[in-house]
Short mmCIF file of C-alpha atoms in Angstrom, two decimals:
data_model
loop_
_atom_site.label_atom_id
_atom_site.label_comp_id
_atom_site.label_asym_id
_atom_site.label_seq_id
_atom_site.Cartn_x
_atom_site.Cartn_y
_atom_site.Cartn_z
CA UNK A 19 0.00 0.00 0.00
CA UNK A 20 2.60 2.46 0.95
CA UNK A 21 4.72 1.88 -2.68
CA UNK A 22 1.33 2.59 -3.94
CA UNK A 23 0.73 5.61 -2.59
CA UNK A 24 4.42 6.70 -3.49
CA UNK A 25 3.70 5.96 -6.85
CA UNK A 26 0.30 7.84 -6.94
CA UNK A 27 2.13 10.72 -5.38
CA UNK A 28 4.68 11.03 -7.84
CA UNK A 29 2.22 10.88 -10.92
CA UNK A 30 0.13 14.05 -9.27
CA UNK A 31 3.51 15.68 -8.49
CA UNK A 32 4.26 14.95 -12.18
CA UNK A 33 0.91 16.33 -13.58
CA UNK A 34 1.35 19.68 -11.66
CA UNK A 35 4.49 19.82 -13.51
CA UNK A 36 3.42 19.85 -16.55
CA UNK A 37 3.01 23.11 -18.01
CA UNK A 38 -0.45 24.07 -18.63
CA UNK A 39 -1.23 25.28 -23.00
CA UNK A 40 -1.68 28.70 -24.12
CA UNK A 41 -3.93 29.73 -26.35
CA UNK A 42 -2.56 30.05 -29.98
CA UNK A 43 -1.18 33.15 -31.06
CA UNK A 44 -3.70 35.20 -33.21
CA UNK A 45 -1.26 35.27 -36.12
CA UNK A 46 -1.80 31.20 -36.12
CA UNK A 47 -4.73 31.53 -35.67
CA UNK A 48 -5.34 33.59 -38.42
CA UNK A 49 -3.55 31.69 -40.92
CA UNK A 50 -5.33 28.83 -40.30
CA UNK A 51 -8.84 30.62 -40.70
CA UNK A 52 -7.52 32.30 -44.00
CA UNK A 53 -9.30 29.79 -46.04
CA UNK A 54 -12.57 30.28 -44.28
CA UNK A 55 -12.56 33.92 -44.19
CA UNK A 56 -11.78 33.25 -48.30
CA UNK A 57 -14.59 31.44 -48.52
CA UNK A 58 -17.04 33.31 -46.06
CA UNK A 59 -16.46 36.32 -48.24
CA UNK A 60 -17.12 35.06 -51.19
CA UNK A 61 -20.23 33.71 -50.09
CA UNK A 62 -21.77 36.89 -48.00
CA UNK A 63 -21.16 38.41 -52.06
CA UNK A 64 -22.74 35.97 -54.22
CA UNK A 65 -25.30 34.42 -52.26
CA UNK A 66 -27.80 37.23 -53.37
CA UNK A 67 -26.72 36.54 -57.09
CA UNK A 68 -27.81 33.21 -56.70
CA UNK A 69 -31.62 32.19 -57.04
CA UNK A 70 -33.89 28.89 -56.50
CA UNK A 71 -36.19 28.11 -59.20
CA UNK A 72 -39.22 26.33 -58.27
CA UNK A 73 -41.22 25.36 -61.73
CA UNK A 74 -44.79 23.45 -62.21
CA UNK A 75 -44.79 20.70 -64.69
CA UNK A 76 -46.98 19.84 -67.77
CA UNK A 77 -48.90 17.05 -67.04
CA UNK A 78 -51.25 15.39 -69.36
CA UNK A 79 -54.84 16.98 -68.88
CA UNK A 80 -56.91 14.14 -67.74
CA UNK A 81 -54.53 14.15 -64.61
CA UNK A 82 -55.28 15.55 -61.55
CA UNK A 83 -52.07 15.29 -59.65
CA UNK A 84 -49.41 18.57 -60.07
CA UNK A 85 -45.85 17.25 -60.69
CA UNK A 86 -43.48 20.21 -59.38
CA UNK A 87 -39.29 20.28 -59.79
CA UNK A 88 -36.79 22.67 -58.22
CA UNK A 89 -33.20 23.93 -59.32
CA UNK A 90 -30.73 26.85 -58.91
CA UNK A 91 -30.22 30.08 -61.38
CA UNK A 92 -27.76 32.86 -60.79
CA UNK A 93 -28.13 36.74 -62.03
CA UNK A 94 -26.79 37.46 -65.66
CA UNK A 95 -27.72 41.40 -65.49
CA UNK A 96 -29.74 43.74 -64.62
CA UNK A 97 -32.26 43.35 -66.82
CA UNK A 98 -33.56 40.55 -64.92
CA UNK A 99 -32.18 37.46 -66.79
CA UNK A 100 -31.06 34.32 -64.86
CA UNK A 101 -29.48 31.43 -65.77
CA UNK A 102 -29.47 28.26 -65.42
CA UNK A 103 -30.10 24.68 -66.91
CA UNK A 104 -32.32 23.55 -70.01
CA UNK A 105 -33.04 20.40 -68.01
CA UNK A 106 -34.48 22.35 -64.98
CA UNK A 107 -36.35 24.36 -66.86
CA UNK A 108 -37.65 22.21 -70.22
CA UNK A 109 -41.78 21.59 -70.34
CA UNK A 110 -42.81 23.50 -67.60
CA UNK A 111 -45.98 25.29 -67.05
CA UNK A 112 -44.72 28.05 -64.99
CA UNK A 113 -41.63 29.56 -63.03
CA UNK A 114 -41.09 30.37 -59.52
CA UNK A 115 -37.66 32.45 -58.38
CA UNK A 116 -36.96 32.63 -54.76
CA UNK A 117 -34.29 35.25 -54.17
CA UNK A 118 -32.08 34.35 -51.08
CA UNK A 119 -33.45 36.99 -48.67
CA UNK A 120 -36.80 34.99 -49.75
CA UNK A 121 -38.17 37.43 -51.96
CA UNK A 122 -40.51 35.62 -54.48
CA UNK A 123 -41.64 36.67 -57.93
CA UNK A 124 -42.54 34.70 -61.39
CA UNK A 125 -40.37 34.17 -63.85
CA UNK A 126 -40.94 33.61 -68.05
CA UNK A 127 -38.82 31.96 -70.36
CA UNK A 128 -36.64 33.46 -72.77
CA UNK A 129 -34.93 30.37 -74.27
CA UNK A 130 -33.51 27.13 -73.75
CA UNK A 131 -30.25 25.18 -75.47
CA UNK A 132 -30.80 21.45 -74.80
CA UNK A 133 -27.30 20.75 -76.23
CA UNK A 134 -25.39 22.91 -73.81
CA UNK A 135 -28.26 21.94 -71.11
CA UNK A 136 -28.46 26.02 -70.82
CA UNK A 137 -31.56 28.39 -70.34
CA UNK A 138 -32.39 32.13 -69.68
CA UNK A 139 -35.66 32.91 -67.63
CA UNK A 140 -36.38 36.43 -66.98
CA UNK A 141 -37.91 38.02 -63.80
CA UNK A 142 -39.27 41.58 -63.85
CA UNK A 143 -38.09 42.99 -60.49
CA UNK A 144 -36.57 46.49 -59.16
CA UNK A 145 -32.66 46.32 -60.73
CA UNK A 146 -31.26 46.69 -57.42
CA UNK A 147 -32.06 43.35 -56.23
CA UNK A 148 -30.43 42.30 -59.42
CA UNK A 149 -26.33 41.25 -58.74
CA UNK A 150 -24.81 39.81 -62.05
CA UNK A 151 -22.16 37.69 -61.84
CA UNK A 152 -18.58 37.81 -62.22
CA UNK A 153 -17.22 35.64 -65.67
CA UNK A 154 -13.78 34.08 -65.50
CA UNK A 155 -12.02 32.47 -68.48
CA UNK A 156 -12.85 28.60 -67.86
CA UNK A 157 -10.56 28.07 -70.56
CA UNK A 158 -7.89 29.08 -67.50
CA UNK A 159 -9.45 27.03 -65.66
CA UNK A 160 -6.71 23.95 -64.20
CA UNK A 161 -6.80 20.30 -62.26
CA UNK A 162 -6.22 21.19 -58.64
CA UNK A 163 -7.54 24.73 -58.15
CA UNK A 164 -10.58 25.58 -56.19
CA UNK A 165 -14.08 24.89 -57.26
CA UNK A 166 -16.68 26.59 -55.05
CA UNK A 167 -21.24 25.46 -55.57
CA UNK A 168 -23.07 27.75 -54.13
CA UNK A 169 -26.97 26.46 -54.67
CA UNK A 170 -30.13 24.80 -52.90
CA UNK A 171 -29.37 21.01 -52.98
CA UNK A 172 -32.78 19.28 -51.84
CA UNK A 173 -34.15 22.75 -51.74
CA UNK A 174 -32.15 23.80 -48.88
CA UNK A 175 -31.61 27.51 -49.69
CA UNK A 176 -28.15 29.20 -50.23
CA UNK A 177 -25.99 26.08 -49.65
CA UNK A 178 -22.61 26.54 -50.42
CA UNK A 179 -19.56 23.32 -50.83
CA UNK A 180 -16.12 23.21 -51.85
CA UNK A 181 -13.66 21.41 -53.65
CA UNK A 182 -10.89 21.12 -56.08
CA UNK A 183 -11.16 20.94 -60.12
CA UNK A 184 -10.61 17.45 -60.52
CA UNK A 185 -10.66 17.27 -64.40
CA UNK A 186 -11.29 19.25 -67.23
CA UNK A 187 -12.20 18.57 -70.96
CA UNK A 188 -14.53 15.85 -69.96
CA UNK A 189 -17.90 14.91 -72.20
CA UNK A 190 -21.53 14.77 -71.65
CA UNK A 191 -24.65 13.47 -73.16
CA UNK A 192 -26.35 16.89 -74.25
CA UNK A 193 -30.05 17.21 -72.64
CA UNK A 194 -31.58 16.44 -75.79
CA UNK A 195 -29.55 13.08 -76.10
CA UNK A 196 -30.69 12.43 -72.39
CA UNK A 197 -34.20 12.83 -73.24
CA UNK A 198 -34.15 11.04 -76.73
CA UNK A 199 -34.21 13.23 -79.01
CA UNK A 200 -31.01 14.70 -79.67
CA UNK A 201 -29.07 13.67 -82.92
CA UNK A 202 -26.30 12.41 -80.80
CA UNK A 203 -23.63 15.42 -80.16
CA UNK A 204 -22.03 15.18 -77.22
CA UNK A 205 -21.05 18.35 -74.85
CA UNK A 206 -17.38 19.46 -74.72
CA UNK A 207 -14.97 20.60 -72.74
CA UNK A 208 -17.17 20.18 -69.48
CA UNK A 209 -15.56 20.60 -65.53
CA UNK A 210 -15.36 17.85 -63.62
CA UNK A 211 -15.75 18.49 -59.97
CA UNK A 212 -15.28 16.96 -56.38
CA UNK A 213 -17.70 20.06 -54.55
CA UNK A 214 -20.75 18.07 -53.86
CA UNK A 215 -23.54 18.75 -55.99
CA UNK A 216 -26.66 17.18 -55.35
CA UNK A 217 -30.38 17.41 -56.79
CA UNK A 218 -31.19 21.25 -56.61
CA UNK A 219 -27.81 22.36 -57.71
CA UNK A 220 -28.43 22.20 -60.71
CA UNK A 221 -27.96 25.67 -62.58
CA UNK A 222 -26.30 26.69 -59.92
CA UNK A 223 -22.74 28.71 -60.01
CA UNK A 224 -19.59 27.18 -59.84
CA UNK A 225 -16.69 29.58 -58.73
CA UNK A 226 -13.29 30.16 -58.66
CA UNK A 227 -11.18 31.41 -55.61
CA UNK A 228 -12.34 35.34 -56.78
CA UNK A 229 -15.88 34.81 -56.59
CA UNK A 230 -15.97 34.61 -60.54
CA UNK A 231 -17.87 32.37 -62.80
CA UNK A 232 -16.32 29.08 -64.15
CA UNK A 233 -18.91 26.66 -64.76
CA UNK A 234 -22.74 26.04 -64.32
CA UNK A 235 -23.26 23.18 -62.32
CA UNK A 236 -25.24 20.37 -64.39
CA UNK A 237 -25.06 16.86 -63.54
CA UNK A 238 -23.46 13.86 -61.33
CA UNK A 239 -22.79 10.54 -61.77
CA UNK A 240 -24.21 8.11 -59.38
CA UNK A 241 -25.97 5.19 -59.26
CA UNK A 242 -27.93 6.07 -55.97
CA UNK A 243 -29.32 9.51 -57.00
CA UNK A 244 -26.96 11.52 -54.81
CA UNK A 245 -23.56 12.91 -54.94
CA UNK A 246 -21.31 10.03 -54.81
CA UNK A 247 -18.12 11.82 -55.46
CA UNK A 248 -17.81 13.01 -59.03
CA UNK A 249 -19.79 16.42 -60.71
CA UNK A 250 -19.72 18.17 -63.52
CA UNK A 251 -20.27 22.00 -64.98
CA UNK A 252 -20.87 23.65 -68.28
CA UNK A 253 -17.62 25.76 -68.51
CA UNK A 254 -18.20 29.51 -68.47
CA UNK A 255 -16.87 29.85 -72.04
CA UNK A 256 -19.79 27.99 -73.06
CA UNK A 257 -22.09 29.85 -70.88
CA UNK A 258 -20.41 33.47 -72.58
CA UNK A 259 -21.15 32.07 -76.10
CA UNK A 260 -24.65 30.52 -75.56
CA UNK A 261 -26.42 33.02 -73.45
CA UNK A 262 -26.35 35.84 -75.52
CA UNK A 263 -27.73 33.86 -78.62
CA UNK A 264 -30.71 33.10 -76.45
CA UNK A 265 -31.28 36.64 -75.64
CA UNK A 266 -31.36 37.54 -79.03
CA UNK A 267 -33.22 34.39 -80.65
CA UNK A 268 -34.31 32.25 -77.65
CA UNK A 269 -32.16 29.49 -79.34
CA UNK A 270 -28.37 28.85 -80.62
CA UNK A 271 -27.22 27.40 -83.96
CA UNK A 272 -23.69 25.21 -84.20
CA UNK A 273 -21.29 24.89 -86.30
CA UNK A 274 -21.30 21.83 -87.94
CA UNK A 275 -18.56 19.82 -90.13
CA UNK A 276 -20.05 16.29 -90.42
CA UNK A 277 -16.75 13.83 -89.65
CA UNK A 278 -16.71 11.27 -87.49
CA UNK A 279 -13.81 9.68 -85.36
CA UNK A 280 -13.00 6.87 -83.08
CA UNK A 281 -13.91 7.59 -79.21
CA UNK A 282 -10.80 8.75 -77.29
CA UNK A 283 -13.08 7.71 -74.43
CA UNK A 284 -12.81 4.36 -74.98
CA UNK A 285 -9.24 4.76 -75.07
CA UNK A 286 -8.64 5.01 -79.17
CA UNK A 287 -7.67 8.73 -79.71
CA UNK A 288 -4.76 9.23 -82.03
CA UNK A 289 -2.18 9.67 -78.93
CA UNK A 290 -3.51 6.30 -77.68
CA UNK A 291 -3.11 5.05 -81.41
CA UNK A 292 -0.15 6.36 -82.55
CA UNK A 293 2.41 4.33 -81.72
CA UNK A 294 0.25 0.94 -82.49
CA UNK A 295 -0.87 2.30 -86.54
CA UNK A 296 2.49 4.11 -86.76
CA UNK A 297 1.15 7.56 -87.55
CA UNK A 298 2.68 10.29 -88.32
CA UNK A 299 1.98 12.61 -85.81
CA UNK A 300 0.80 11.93 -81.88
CA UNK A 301 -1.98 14.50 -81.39
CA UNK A 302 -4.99 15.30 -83.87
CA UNK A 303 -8.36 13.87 -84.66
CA UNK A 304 -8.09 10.75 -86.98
CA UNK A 305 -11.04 11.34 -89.36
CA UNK A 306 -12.94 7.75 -90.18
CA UNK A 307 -16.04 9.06 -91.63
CA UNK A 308 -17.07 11.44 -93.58
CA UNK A 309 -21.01 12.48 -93.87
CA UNK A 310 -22.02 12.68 -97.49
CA UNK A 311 -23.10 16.39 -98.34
CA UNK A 312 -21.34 17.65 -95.32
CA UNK A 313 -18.80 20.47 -95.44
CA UNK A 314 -16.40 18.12 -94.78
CA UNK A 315 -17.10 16.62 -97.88
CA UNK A 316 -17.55 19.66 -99.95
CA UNK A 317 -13.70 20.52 -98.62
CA UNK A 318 -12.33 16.97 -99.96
CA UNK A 319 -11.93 15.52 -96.27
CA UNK A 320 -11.07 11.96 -96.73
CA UNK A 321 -12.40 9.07 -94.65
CA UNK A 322 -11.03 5.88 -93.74
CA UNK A 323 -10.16 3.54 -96.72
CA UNK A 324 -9.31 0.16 -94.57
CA UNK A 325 -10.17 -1.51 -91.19
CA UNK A 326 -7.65 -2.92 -88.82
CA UNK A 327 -8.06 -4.56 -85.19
CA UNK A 328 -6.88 -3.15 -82.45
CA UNK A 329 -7.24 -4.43 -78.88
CA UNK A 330 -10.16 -6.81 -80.08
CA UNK A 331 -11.69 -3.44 -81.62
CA UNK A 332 -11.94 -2.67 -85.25
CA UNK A 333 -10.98 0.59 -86.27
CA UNK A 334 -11.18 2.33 -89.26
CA UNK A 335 -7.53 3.84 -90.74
CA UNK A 336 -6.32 5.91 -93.77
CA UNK A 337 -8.31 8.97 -93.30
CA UNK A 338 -6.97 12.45 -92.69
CA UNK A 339 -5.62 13.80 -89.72
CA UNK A 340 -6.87 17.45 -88.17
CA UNK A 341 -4.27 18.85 -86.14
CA UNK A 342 -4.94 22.31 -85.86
CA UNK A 343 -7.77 24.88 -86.21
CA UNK A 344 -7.04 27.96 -87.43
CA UNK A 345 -3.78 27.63 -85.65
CA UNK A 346 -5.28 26.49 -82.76
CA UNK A 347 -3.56 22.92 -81.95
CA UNK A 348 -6.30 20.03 -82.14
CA UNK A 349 -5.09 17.08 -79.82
CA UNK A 350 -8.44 15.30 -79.72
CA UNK A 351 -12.47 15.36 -81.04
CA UNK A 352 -13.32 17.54 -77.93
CA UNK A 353 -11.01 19.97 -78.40
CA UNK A 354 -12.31 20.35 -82.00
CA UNK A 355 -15.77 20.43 -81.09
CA UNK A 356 -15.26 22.58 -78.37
CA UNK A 357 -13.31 25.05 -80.62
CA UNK A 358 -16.08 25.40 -83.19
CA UNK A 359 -18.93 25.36 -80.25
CA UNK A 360 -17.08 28.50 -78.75
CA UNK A 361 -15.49 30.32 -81.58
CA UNK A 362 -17.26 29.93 -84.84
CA UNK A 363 -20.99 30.37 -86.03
CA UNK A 364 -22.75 28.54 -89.35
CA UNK A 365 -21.38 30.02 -92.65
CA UNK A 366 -17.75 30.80 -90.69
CA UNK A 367 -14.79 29.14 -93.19
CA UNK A 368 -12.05 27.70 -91.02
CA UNK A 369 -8.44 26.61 -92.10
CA UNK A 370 -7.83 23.29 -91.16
CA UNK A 371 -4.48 21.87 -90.95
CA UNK A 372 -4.33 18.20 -92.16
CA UNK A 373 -1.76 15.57 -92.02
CA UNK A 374 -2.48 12.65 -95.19
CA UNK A 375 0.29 10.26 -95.40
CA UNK A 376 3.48 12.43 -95.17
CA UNK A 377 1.67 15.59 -96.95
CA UNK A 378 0.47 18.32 -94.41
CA UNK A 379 -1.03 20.91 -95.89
CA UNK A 380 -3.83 24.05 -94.76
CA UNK A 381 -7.74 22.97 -95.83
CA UNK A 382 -10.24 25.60 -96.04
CA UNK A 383 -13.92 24.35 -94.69
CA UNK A 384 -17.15 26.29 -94.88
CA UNK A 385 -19.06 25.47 -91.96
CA UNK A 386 -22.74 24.85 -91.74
CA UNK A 387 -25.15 24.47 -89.39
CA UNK A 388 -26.00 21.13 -87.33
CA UNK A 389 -28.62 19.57 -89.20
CA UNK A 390 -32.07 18.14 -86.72
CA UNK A 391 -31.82 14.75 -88.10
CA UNK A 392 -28.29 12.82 -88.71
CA UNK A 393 -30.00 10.24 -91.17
CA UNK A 394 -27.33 10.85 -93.52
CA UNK A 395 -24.82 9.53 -92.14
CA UNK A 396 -20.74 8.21 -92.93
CA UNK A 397 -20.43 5.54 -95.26
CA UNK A 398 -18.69 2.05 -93.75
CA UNK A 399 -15.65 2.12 -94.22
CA UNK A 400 -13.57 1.68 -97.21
CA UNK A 401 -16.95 2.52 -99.11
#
C-alpha cells in the first residue's frame, strides 16, 4: 500500500508539472482561418446573385395530380435574366424564383439550349435586387484549383460546398440526347468536380477562388441519386457564347462539319493510337467518316479507306488527320468540337491543318449548321 501511494504521489507531483497550454497566437490563428474567411467572403457576395427556381410541370390533362421540380439560377444582369439549366427548366408550365433573402416573384422563359443543357428565364423585379455575376475564363481554368457550388441542394436555400477541379475537358450526353431526341452530339470541354452537388444544384454557379464564374453546375454521376463523389459543370466559355444567342433568338445554332472519329473515351484517340498504326503525328483527330453532303465533304476531307483490329476493336484507318484549327492545336475530337462550339458560327470558313500520309497541308472548310436529323450519315468504311 505504501509503494502505492508513493507511486500515486509522484504521478500528481508529475501532472502539476506539466506546463499548462496557451492559447494560440492570433497570427496562427489567423492563418489557419484564412481559407474560411476566403470562402465566407465570397459567399456573403454571391449568395444574393444566386436564385432557386421552383417550376410546375406539364402534365397530361386528364390528370389531376401537379408534378413540381426545383433547381438553382444565378443573375446574368440587370435586366432581370437568370441562368441556369435547359433540363431544370424544359416543359414546364410556370416559373417560380426565390431570391435568397426569400423574396418571391414569377419568372418567363426566354430560351432554352438542350445541347449545352443552358436556359435564360427572366424576372421583372426592381434592378437593385439584381447582382450579375462575375465571368472568368474557364478556358484558364486547371486540375487542382478551387471549385466553389453555391446552390439549394434538396431545396435547402443558399448552400454553399467546396472542392478542387478534378478534371477538365470531360464529355456529356447533351439534354436532348438524355431525353431522346437529340441527334447524338455530345457536350465538350465540361468541368469535372469533387464540390458536392446534389439534386437542386443544378444551374447553380460554380466559382473560382475570386468569386468569378467558371462553370454552371449540371449533372453527377451516381448510381444512388446523390452525390457520390464526381460532378460536372458547363464551362463559363460555353455559358459566354450561348447566353447571348438566347437573348437575341431564344435558341443557338452550331457549327457543324459532319466527320466522325473513333472515341478517345474508350481509349482510341490518335495519342492512344499512334504508336500501335504508326502515324505520323501523336496528337490530332483521326477522321474515319465522312457524312455525305457535309462540309467536310464539300472541302475533300477523306475518310477511312481500310479496317484494322486493335485491342479486339476494329478501327477504321487511312483517313486524314486534323491537327490544328485555325492555328489552334487540335489534340483530340473535344477539343475540335469545343473550338467550333465556342469560336465559330454557321457560314464561318475555317483553315484546317491536315496531315495525309506524309503531306500536311492548310484545308479551307465552310461550316454549316448542325442539321435536326443525322439520317445521312458516314459511309462504312472503305466505301
Amino acid at each position: 500500500k505504501l509503494k502505492l501511494k508513493k507511486k500515486k504521489k509522484k504521478i500528481v507531483e508529475a501532472a502539476q508539472a506539466a506546463p499548462t497550454p496557451t492559447t494560440v497566437p492570433d497570427e496562427l490563428i489567423a492563418a489557419a482561418d484564412a481559407e474560411y474567411q476566403l470562402l465566407a467572403n465570397i459567399y456573403a457576395r454571391l449568395v444574393p446573385s444566386v436564385v432557386n427556381i421552383e417550376v410546375v410541370l406539364e402534365t397530361p390533362h386528364d390528370s389531376i395530380m401537379t408534378s413540381t421540380a426545383s433547381g438553382s439560377g444565378f443573375v446574368y444582369d440587370r435586366d432581370g435574366h437568370i441562368v441556369t439549366n435547359a433540363h431544370v427548366i424544359d416543359g414546364v408550365r410556370s416559373i417560380t424564383v426565390t431570391f435568397s433573402d426569400g423574396f418571391v416573384t414569377s419568372a418567363e422563359l426566354v430560351g432554352e439550349d438542350l445541347y449545352s443543357d443552358l436556359a435564360v428565364v427572366r424576372v421583372n423585379v426592381d434592378p437593385a435586387r439584381l447582382l450579375p455575376v462575375t465571368f472568368a475564363n474557364s478556358d484558364e481554368v486547371r486540375v487542382g484549383q478551387r471549385a466553389i457550388a453555391i446552390g439549394n441542394p434538396f431545396g435547402l436555400a443558399s448552400s454553399m460546398t467546396t472542392g478542387i477541379i478534378s478534371a477538365i475537358g470531360r464529355q456529356l450526353p447533351s439534354a436532348d440526347m438524355v431525353a431522346g431526341s437529340g441527334a447524338g452530339f455530345q457536350n465538350p470541354s465540361i468541368l469535372q468536380v469533387d464540390a458536392p452537388i446534389n439534386p437542386g444544384n443544378s444551374g447553380g454557379p460554380l466559382l473560382n477562388s475570386r468569386g468569378e464564374l467558371i462553370g454552371v453546375n449540371t449533372a453527377i454521376r451516381t448510381e444512388s441519386g446523390v452525390f457520390e463523389g464526381v460532378g460536372f459543370a458547363v464551362p463559363s466559355s460555353t455559358v459566354a457564347r450561348v447566353v447571348p444567342d438566347l437573348l437575341d433568338d431564344g435558341q443557338v445554332s452550331y457549327s457543324w462539319i459532319g466527320i466522325t472519329s473513333q472515341s478517345s473515351e474508350d481509349g482510341f484517340s490518335v495519342p492512344a493510337l499512334a504508336e500501335t498504326l504508326r502515324l505520323p503525328v501523336q496528337a490530332g483527330v483521326l477522321i474515319s467518316g465522312v457524312t455525305p453532303g457535309s462540309p467536310a465533304a464539300e472541302a475533300g476531307l477523306r475518310d477511312g479507306s481500310r479496317e484494322v483490329v486493335v485491342r479486339d476493336r476494329p478501327i477504321c484507318v487511312g483517313g486524314d488527320i486534323i491537327v490544328a484549327v485555325n492555328d489552334i492545336a487540335i489534340r483530340s475530337m473535344d477539343d475540335l468540337v469545343a473550338y467550333l462550339v465556342v469560336n465559330t458560327r454557321p457560314g464561318d470558313s475555317v483553315t484546317m491543318r491536315i496531315v495525309r500520309g506524309t503531306d500536311t497541308f492548310d484545308l479551307p472548310v465552310t461550316l454549316e449548321a448542325r442539321p435536326a436529323d443525322l439520317s445521312s450519315v458516314a459511309q462504312p468504311c472503305g466505301e
